[in-house]
XYZ file of C-alpha atoms in Angstrom:
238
model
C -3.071 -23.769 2.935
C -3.066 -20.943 0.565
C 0.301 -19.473 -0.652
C 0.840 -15.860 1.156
C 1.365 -13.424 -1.243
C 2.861 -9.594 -0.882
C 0.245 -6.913 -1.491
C 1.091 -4.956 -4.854
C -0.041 -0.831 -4.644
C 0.597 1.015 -7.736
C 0.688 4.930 -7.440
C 0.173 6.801 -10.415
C 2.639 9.650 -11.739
C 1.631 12.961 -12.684
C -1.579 13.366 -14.940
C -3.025 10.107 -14.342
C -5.327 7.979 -12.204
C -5.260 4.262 -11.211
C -6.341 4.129 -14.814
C -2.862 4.250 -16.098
C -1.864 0.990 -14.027
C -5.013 -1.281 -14.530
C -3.420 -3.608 -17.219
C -0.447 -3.979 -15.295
C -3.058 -4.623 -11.785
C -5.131 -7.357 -14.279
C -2.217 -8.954 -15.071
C -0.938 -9.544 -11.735
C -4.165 -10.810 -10.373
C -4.226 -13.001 -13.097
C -1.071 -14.606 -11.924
C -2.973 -14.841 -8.309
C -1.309 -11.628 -7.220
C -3.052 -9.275 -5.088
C -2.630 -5.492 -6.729
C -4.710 -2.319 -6.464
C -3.702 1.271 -7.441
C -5.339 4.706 -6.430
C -6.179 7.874 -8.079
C -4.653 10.476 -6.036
C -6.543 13.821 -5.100
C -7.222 16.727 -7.329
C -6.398 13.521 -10.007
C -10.158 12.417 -10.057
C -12.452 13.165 -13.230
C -14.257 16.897 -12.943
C -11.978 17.740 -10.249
C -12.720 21.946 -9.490
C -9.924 23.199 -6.834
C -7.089 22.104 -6.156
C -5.593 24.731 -4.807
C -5.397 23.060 -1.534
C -3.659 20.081 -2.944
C -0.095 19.796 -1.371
C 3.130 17.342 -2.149
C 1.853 16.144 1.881
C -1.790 15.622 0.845
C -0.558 12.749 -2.065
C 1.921 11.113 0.215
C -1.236 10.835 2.967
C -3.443 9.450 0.258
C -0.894 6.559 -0.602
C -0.251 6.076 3.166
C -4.340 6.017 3.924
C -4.784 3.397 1.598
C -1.717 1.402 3.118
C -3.213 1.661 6.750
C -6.599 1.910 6.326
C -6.935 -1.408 4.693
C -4.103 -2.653 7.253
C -2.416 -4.097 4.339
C 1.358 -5.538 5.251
C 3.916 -6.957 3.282
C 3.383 -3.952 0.322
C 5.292 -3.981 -2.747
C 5.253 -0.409 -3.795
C 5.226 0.753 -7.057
C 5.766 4.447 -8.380
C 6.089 5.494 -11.697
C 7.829 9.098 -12.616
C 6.437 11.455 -10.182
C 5.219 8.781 -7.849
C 8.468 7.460 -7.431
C 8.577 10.842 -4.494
C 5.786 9.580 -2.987
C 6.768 6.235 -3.082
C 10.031 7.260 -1.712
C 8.609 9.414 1.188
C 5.871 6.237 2.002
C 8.703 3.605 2.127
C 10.907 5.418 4.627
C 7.559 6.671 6.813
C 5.630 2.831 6.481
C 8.642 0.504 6.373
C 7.482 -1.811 8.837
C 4.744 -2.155 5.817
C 6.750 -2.330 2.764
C 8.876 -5.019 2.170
C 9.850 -3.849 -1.377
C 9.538 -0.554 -3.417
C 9.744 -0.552 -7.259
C 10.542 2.579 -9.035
C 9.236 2.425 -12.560
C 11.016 5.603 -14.955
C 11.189 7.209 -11.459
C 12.566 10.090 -9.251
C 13.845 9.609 -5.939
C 12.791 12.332 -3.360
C 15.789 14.218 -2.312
C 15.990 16.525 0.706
C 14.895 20.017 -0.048
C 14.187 19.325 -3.066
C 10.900 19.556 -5.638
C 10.317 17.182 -8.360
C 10.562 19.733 -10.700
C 14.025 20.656 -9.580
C 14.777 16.365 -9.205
C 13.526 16.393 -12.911
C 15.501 18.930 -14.040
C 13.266 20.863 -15.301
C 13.012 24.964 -16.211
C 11.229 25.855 -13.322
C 10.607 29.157 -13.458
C 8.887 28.201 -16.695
C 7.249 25.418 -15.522
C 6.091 27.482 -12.380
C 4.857 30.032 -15.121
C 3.194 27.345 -16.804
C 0.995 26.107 -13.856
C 0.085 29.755 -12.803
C -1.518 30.241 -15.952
C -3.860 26.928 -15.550
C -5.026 28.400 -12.213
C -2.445 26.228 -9.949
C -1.797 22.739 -12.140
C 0.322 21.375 -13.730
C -0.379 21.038 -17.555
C -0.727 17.747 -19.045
C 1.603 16.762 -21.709
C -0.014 18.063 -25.510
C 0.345 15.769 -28.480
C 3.095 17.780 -30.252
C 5.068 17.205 -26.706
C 4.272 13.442 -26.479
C 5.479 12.939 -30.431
C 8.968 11.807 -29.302
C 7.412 8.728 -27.514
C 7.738 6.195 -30.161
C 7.400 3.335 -28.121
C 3.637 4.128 -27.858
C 1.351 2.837 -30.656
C -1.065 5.647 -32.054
C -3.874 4.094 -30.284
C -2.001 4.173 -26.971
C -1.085 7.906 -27.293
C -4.417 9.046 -28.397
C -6.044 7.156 -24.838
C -3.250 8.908 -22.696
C -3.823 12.271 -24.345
C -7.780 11.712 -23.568
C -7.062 10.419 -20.124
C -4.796 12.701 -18.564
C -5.433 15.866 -16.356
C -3.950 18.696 -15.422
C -1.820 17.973 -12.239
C -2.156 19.588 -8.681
C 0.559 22.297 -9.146
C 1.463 22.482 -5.624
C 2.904 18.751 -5.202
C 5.493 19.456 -8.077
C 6.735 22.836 -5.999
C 6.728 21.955 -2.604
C 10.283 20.809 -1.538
C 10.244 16.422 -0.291
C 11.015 16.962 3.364
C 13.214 13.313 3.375
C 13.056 11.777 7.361
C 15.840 8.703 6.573
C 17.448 6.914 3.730
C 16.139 4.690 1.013
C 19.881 3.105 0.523
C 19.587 0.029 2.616
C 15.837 -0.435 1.860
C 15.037 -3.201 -0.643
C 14.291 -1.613 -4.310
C 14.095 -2.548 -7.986
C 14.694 0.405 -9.895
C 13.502 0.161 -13.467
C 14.162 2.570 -16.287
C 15.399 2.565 -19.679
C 18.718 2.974 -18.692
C 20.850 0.366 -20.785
C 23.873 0.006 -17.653
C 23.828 1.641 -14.278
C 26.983 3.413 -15.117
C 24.484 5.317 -17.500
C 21.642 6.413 -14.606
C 21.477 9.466 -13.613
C 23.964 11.042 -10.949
C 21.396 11.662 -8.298
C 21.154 8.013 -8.210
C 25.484 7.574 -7.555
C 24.146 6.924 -3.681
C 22.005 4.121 -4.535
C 24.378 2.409 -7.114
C 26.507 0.410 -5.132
C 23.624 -0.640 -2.287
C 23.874 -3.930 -2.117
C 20.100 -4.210 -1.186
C 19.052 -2.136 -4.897
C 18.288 -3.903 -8.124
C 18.753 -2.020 -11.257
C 16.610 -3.350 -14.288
C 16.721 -2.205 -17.694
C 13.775 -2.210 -19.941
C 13.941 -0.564 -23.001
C 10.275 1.326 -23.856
C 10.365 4.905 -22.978
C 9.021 6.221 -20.207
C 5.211 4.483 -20.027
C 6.643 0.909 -19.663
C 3.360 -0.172 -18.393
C 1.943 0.954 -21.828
C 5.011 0.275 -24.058
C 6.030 -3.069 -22.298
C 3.167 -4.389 -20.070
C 3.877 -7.808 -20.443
C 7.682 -7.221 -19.971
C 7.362 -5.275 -16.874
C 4.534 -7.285 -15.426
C 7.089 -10.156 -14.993
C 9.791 -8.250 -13.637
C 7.205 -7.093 -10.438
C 6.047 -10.727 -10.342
C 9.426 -12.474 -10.076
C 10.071 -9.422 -6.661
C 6.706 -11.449 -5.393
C 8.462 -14.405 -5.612
């Protein structure tokens, strides 16, 4: 009888496509894990408008692929950006998920955009993506130049890869229906003690069904640390 394994989906964060997970995806299957990720809308090559692209619109794309291919016992895995949709997808599809990892995350909270979770200048940002007709601007290579976990080679494939992001997903407010504390997670970052995460996390630090993980490579661990953070997703299989 064959050994029943959990069902890995990867979701992309902002810029990229199911592109940015494949090594981690080959790896796993490798190991005899089943893993897929998706390229979320307005995120395809020669995308035109995306105008109509909403926060909504990326959560129903990761929760298609969930119930469309009828696929239970999910281990979901978001990375930056993502982590809101995989946030939103856990609490909606948790009779699906039996684990969510967040990968250099942000958690959805109520009200809330990811540019505000992110703390970033939004009004700047805002100004930012009204200039590029409605997205988000990819990171340039003069903004990417503190990443020194990334080899040359790796930076130069994520600056050729990467396109401009639906601007309306990073604006809306996450409209949160329940709580993520008592839901099983690994959260992974390069945060060296959980005393030093961040303090929209305080909620989730003393859950006794959360997993902190520290893994030191900036914040493209499946780039920087592939190998590293592979095993850390297969041992949650197991």
């Amino acid at each position: 009888m064959n050994e029943h394994r959990p069902n890995f989906v990867f979701v992309p964060g902002a810029w990229a496509g199911a592109w940015i997970w494949e090594a981690t995806v080959q790896r796993l299957r490798a190991q005899g894990h089943q893993a897929q990720s998706l390229t979320l809308s307005g995120l395809e090559p020669h995308s035109t408008d995306t105008s109509h692209i909403s926060l909504e619109t990326h959560v129903q794309d990761v929760m298609d692929l969930i119930t469309g291919q009828n696929l239970d016992d999910v281990i979901l895995v978001g990375h930056s950006y993502s982590g809101v949709l995989a946030g939103l997808v856990t609490e909606r599809l948790s009779e699906h998920i039996v684990h969510t990892a967040f990968v250099e995350a942000f958690i959805p909270q109520q009200g809330k955009s990811l540019l505000e979770v992110a703390g970033l200048d939004v009004d700047a940002e805002q100004a930012a993506i009204e200039q590029h007709g409605g997205r988000w601007p990819a990171p340039t290579q003069a903004e990417l130049a503190h990443q020194r976990h990334l080899r040359p080679e790796q930076l130069d494939w994520l600056l050729a890869n990467s396109l401009p992001h639906p601007g309306r997903t990073v604006c809306e407010p996450a409209q949160v229906e329940g709580t993520l504390v008592d839901k099983p997670v690994t959260y992974i970052s390069n945060h060296t003690s959980v005393k030093d995460l961040p303090e929209h996390l305080a909620a989730f630090k003393q859950s006794p069904t959360w997993t902190f993980q520290s893994l030191q490579g900036g914040h493209w661990l499946m780039l920087s640390k592939p190998k590293e953070l592979t095993q850390i997703l297969a041992d949650i299989a197991s």
